[in-house]
XYZ file of C-alpha atoms in Angstrom:
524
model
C -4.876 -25.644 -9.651
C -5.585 -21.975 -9.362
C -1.944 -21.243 -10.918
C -0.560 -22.144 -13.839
C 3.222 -23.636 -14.504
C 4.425 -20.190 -15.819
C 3.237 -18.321 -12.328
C 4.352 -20.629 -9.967
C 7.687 -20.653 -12.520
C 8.467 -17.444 -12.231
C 7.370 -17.743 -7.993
C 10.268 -20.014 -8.006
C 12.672 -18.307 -9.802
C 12.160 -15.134 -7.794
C 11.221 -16.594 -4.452
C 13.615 -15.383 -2.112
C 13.180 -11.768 -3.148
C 9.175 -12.138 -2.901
C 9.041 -13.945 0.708
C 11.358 -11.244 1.586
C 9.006 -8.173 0.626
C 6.365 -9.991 1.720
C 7.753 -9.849 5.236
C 8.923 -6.298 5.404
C 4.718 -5.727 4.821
C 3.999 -7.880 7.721
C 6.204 -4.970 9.353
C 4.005 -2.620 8.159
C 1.016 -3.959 9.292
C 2.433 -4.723 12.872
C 3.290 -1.292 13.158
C 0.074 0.448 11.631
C -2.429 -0.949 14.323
C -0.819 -1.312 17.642
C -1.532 2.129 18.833
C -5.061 1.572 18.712
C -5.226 -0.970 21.501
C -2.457 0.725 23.632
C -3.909 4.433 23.307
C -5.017 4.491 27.229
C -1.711 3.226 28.709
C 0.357 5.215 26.587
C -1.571 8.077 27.574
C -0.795 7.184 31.391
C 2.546 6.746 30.551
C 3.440 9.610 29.451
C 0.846 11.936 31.883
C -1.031 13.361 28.984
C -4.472 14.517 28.161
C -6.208 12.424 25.527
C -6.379 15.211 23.021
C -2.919 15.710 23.543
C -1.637 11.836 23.184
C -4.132 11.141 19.477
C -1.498 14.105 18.013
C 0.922 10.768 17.968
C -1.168 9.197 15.234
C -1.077 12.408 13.237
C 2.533 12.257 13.965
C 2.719 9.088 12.517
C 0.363 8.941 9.342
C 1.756 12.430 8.126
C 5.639 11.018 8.334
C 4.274 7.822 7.007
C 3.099 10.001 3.625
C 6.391 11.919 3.388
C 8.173 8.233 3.213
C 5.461 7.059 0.745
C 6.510 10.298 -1.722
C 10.438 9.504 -1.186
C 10.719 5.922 -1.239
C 10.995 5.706 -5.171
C 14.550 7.294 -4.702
C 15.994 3.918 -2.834
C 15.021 1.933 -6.099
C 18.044 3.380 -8.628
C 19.748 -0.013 -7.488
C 18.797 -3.353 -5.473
C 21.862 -2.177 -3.310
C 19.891 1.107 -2.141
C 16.568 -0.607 -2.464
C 17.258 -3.597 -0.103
C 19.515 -1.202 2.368
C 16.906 1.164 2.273
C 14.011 -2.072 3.532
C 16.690 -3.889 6.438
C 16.943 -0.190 8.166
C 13.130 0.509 8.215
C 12.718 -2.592 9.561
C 15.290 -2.384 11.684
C 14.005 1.132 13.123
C 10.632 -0.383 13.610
C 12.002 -3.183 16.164
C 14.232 -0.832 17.546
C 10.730 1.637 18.086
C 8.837 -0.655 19.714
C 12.155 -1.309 22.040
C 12.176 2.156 23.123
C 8.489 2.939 23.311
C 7.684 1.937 26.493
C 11.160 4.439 27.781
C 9.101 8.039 26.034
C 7.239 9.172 29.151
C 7.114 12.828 27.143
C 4.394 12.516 24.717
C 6.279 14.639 22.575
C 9.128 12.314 22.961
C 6.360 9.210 21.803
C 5.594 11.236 19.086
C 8.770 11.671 17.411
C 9.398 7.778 17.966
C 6.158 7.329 16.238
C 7.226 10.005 13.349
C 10.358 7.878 12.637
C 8.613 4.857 12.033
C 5.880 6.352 9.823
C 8.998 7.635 8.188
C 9.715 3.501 7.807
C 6.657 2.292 6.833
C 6.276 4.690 3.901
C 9.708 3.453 2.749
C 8.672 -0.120 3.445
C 5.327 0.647 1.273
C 6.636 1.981 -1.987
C 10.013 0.309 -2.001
C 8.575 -3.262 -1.759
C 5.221 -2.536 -4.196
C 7.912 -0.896 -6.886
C 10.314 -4.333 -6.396
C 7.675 -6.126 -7.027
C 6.079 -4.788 -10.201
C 9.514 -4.847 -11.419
C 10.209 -8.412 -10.774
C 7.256 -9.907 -12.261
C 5.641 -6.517 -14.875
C 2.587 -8.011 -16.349
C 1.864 -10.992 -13.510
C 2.083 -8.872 -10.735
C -1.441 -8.710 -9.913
C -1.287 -12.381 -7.874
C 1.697 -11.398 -6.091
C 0.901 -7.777 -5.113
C -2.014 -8.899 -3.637
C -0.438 -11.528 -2.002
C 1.696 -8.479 -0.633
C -1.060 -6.934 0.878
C -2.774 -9.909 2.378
C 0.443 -9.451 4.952
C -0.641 -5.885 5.517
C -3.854 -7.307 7.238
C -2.076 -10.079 8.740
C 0.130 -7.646 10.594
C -2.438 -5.453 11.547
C -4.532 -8.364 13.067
C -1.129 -10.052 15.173
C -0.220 -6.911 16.862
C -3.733 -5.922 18.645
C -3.929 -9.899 19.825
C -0.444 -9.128 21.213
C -1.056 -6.556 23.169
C -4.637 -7.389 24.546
C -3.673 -9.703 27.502
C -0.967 -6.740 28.763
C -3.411 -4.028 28.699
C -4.068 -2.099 32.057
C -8.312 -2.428 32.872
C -8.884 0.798 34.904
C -5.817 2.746 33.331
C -4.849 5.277 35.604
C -7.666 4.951 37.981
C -11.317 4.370 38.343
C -13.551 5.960 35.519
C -17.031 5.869 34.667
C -19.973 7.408 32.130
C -18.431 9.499 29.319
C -14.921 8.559 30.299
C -15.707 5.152 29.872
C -17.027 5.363 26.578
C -14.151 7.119 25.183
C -11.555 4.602 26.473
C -13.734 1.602 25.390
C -13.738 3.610 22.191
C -9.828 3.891 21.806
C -8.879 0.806 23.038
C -11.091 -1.182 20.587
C -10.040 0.796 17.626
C -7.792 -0.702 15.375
C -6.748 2.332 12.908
C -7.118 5.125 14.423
C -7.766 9.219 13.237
C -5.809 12.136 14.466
C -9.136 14.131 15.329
C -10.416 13.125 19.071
C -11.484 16.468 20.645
C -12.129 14.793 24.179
C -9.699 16.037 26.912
C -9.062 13.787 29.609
C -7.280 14.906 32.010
C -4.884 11.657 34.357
C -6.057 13.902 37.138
C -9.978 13.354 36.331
C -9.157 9.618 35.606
C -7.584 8.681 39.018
C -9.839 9.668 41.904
C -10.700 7.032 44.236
C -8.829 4.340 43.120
C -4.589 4.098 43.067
C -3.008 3.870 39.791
C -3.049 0.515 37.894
C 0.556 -0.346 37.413
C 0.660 -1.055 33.125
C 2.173 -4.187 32.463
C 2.073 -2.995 28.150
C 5.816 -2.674 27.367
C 6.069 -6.131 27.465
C 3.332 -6.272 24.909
C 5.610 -3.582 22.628
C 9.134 -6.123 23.461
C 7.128 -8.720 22.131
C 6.555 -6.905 19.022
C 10.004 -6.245 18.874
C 11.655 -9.372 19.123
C 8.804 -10.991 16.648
C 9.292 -7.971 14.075
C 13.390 -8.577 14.142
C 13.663 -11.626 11.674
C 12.950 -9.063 9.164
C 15.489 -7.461 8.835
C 17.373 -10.358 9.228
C 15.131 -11.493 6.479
C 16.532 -8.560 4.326
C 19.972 -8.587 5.936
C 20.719 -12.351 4.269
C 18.932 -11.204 1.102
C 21.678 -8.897 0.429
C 24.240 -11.513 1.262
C 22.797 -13.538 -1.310
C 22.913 -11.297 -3.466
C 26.690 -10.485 -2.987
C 25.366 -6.561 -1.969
C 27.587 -6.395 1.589
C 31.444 -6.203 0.838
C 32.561 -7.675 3.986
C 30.655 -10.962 3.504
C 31.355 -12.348 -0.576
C 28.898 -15.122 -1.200
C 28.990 -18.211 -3.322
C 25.921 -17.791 -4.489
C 25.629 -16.182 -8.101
C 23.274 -13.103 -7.992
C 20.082 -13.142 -9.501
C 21.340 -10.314 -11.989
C 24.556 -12.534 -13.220
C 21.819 -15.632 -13.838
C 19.775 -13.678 -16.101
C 22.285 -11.657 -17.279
C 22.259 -13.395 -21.259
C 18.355 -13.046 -21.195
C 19.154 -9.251 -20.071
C 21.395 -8.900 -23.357
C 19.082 -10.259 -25.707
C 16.569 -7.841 -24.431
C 19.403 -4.969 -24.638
C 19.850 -5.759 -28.188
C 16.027 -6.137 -29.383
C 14.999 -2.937 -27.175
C 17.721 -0.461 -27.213
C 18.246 1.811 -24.254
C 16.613 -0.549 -21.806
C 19.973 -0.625 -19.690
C 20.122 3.146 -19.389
C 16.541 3.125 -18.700
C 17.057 0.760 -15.625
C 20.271 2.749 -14.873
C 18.171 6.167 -14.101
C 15.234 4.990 -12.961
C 13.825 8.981 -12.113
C 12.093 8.409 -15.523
C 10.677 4.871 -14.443
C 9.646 3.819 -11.097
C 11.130 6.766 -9.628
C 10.321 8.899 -6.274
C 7.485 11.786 -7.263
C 10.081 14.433 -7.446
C 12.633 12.541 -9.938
C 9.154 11.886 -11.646
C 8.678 15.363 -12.545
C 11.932 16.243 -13.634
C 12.121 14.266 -16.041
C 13.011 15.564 -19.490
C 10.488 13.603 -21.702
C 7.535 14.626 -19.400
C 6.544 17.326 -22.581
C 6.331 14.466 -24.972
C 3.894 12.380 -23.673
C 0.297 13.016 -24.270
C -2.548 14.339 -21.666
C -3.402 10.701 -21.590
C -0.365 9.448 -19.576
C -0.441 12.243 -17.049
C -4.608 11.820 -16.284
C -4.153 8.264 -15.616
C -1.773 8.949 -12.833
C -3.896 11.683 -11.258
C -6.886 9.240 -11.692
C -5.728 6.306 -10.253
C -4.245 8.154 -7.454
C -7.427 10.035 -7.152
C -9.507 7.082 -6.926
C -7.090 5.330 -4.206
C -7.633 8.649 -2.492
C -10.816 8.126 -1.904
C -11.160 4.075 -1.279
C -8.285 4.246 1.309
C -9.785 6.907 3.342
C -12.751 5.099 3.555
C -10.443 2.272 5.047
C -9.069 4.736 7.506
C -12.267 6.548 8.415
C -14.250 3.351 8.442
C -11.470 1.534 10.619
C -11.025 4.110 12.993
C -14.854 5.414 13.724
C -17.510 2.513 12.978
C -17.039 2.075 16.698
C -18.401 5.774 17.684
C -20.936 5.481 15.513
C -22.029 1.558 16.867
C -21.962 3.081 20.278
C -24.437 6.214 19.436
C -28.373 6.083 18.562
C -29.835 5.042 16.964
C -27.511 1.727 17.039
C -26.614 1.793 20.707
C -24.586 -0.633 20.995
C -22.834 -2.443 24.081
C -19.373 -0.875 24.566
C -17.990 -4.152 24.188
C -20.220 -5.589 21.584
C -19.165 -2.663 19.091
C -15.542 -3.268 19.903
C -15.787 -6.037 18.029
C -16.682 -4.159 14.589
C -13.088 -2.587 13.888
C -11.421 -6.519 14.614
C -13.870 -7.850 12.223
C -13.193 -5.507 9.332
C -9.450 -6.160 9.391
C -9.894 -9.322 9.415
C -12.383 -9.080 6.327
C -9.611 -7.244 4.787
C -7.140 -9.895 5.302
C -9.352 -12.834 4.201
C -10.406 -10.549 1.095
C -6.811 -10.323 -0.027
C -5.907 -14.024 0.465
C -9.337 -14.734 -1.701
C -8.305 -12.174 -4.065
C -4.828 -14.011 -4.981
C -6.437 -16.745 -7.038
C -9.124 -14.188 -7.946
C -6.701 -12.195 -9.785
C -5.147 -14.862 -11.868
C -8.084 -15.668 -12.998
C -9.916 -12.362 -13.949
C -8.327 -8.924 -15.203
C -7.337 -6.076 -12.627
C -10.173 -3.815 -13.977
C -13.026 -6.292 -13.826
C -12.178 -6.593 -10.107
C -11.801 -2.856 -9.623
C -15.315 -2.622 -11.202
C -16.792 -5.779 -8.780
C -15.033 -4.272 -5.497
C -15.948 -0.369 -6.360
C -19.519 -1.158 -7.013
C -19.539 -3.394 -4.340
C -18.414 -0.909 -1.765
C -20.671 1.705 -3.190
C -23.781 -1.304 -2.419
C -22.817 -2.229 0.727
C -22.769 1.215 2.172
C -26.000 1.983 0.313
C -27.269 -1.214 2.508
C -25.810 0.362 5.763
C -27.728 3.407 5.362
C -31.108 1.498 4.353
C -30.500 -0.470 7.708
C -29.208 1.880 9.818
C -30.858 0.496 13.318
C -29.827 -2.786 12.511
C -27.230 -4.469 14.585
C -26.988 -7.473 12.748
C -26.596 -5.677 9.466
C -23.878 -3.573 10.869
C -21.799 -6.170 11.403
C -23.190 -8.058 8.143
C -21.928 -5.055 6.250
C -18.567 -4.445 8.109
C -17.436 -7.561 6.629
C -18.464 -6.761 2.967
C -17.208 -3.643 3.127
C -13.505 -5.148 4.364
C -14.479 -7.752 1.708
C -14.731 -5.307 -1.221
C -12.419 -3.031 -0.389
C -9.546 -5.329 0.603
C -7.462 -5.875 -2.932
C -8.869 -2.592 -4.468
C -5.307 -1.010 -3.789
C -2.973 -3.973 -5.420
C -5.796 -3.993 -8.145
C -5.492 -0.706 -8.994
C -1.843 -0.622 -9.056
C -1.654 -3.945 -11.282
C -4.093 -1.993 -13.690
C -2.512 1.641 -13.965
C 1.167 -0.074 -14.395
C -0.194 -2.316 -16.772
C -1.671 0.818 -19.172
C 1.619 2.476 -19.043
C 3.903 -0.591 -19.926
C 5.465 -0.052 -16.363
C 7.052 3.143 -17.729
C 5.547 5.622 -15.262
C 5.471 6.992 -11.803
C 2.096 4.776 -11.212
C 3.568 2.938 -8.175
C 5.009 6.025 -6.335
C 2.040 8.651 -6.936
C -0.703 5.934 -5.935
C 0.974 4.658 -2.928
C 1.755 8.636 -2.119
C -2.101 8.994 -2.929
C -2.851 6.469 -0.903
C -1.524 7.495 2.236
C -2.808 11.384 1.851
C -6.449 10.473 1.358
C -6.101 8.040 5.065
C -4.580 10.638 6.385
C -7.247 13.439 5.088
C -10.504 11.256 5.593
C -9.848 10.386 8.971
C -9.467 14.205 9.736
C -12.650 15.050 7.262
C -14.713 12.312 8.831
C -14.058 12.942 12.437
C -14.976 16.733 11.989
C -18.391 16.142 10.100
C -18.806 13.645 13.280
C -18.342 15.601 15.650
C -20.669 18.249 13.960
C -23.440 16.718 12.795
C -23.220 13.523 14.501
C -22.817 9.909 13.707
C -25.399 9.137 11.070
C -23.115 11.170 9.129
C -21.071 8.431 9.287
C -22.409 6.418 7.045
C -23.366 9.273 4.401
C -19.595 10.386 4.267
C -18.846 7.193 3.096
C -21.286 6.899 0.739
C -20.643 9.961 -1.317
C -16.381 9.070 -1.001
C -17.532 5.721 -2.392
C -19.465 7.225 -5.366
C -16.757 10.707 -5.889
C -14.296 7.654 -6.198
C -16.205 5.192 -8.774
C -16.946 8.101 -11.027
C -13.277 9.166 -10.815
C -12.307 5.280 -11.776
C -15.185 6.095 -15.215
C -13.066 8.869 -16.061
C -9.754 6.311 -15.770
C -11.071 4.161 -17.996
C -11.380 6.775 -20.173
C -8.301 7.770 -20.881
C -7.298 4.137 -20.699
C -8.728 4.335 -24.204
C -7.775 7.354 -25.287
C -4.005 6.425 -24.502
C -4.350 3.004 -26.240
C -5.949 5.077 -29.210
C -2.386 7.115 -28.871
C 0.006 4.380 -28.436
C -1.503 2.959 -31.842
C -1.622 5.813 -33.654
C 2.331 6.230 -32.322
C 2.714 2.624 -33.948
C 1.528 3.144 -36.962
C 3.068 6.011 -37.618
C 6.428 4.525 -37.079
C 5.206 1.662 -39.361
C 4.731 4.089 -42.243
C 8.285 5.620 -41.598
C 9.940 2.405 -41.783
C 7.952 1.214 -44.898
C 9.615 3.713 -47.112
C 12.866 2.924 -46.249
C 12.579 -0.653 -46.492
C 11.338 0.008 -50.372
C 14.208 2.256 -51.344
C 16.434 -0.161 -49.905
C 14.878 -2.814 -51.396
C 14.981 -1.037 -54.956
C 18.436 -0.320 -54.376
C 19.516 -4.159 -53.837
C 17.172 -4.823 -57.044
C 19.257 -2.570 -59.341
C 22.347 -3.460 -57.786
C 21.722 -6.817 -58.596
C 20.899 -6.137 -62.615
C 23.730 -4.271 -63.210
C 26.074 -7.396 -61.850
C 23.624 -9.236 -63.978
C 24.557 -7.018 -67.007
C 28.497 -7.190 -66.182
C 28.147 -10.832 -66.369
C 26.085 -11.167 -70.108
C 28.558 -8.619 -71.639
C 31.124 -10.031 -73.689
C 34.796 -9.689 -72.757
């Protein structure tokens, strides 16, 4: 067995709440890759140019960052934390629902905005629940967590396929055709598209396609809504909705001796769950925190550092994602249209299969071995790309690697950073905040250098992100010593204090107990 007793123990014990956050992720993932797919007939729906309809990813990825930085504020209590979870999930059914109704593409946009504002809930609530739940064996289950990322992002696009207009507004050929190939096939997609098509250009010659897609998007909808149902009989478990008492003891009243016992050996660990701003906060109750001028230089450079690092290795995701098809299309490659479709399915899918394989993988081997494997993997695979840059077969060789390596390098990092701090810091909320800025930034990076200096540039781009990062990840491990080298320096310290003490005390029971000693001998 790839598990032990204790693992699949403490699975058990906690199962309801992990199958639960497990789902809301599947959320995320549905959510994160339809727009790919449905780019052309959204842009016929709502009678917009094609630079003016990719704003509604921007829309999307920036909203999805400002939920990422805010999300640690649901977790003071499971009450906020699991309310918080049932109405982003909600508002993601109720999105698709109402997608196919924006015919403004300023009206799509804010629809999109709202559930990027959900999904960045949805991505730090249920990645701080779970490093709470199980501390130091979170590693198998957070990658478990993101394994339904990729198995989100890979159900939606399948969804949608079969409902997808051919000739989108009209007949269209040369250039035009490459771009819509090009959006349509693209899985993850970047804000930065400087074509302009106009619907005008698009439908000469042949009458309008009628779009049969918002049945692909009501689909989506009625498959994402167990999830919040999901969450929804979570709380009723858990005795959290007034109206509806339950039978069921919570999971806090079960443990609740093993919580004393803890209380009593520990100290303020109550009060420390009670204002969690100086735990797993949000970024802002992170930094207003009182004790921030105690701790060492140490504590704050392995935040900074792991989010740096995720920075960089999840905007290669995003840049790789959303333009290894433009560069597969352009020389020297050259590939088919629909032959280089295939590249942005196939690294989702190596992501997905990379963070099922990496769930017994990290039971088995430490977080920071695998973040060395994956980083220097990446940084290979790349190096590969660029030595076989006309090869087809290599292309698509190396797409799958590169999903393969860079698929758990997220939950990894996040296992390892909370581990260093004892789960007392910010880790959770600054590297999923960190996360989501460097997507957002690469894409935008990466699609200008492309468009400048053309699509070899691809391929160096991510080459120096994928060194930048693994010398940032040095520097981590770096001041993963130098804050162990504090923490037992803090130790022994307080074992020098307390040594003292215990003498004195110790030599004042010792005379205490001659002088009874003498009372007794004397005579009477």
């Amino acid at each position: 067995m790839f598990l032990d007793e204790r693992i699949v123990t403490l699975f058990k014990r906690n199962a309801h709440h992990t199958l639960t956050y497990w789902s809301v992720f599947f959320s995320f993932g549905l959510c994160i890759a339809f727009l790919g797919p449905t780019i052309l007939d959204l842009q016929c729906q709502t009678n917009s140019t094609l630079s003016q309809i990719t704003w509604v990813f921007f829309a999307q990825q920036f909203c999805l960052l400002i939920g990422s930085s805010v999300g640690g504020i649901f977790k003071r209590t499971l009450l906020t934390a699991l309310a918080a979870l049932f109405f982003s999930a909600l508002v993601i059914s109720v999105i698709f629902a109402i997608i196919p109704l924006c015919n403004n593409v300023f009206v799509l946009a804010i629809a999109m905005a709202v559930s990027g504002l959900a999904m960045g809930l949805i991505d730090t609530i249920a990645n701080i629940q779970l490093v709470t739940i199980y501390q130091k064996d979170s590693a198998v289950f957070l990658q478990a967590l993101h394994f339904f990322i990729g198995f989100g992002a890979l159900v939606s696009p399948l969804i949608a396929d079969p409902f997808l207009s051919e000739t989108g507004c009209g007949n269209h050929t040369g250039n035009e055709t490459e771009v819509i190939h090009h959006f349509r096939s693209m899985l993850r997609n970047s804000p930065i598209v400087e074509h302009s098509i106009p619907l005008s250009n698009l439908s000469h010659g042949v009458e309008k396609e009628e779009s049969s897609v918002h049945y692909a998007f009501w689909i989506m909808a009625l498959i994402n809504l167990p999830v919040p149902i999901a969450v929804l009989y979570l709380m009723y478990r858990e005795q959290l909705i007034p109206c509806c008492p339950s039978g069921t003891p919570r999971l806090l009243d079960k443990d609740e001796l093993a919580m004393e016992s803890q209380q009593g050996a520990e100290g303020p660990a109550v009060e420390q769950n009670e204002h969690e701003a100086g735990g797993h906060g949000s970024i802002f109750s992170c930094c207003q925190n009182d004790n921030l001028r105690e701790l060492p230089l140490s504590f704050f450079m392995i935040h900074i550092l792991g989010g740096m690092v995720l920075f960089m290795t999840d905007g290669i995701v995003g840049a790789y994602a959303g333009f290894v098809y433009t560069y597969a299309v352009a020389p020297p490659m050259s590939l088919p249209h629909k032959t280089a479709g295939y590249l942005a399915s196939i690294f989702w899918a190596a992501i997905t299969a990379g963070r099922l394989l990496s769930i017994p993988l990290s039971y088995r081997f430490q977080p920071v071995k695998l973040l060395i494997f994956n980083l220097a993997g990446a940084i290979v695979t790349v190096l590969l790309l660029l030595i076989f840059y006309t090869s087809s077969i290599f292309l698509f060789v190396g797409t799958c690697l590169c999903g393969l390596f860079l698929s758990s390098i997220f939950p990894c990092m996040l296992a390892y950073t909370e581990d260093i701090l004892d789960y007392q810091g910010c880790a959770t909320s600054v590297l999923v905040t960190s996360a989501g800025m460097g997507e957002m930034v690469m894409q935008v990076l990466v699609g200008s250098i492309i468009q400048t200096e053309g699509s070899y540039s691809f391929l160096l781009c991510g080459m120096i992100i994928a060194c930048i990062g693994f010398i940032l990840f040095i520097g981590l491990l770096l001041f993963h010593r130098m804050h162990r080298n504090y923490l037992t320096g803090t130790s022994k310290k307080s074992a020098m204090v307390e040594e003292p003490a215990t003498e004195q005390n110790g030599e004042v029971k010792t005379e205490h107990i001659d002088n009874e000693e003498n009372i007794q001998e004397s005579p009477n």
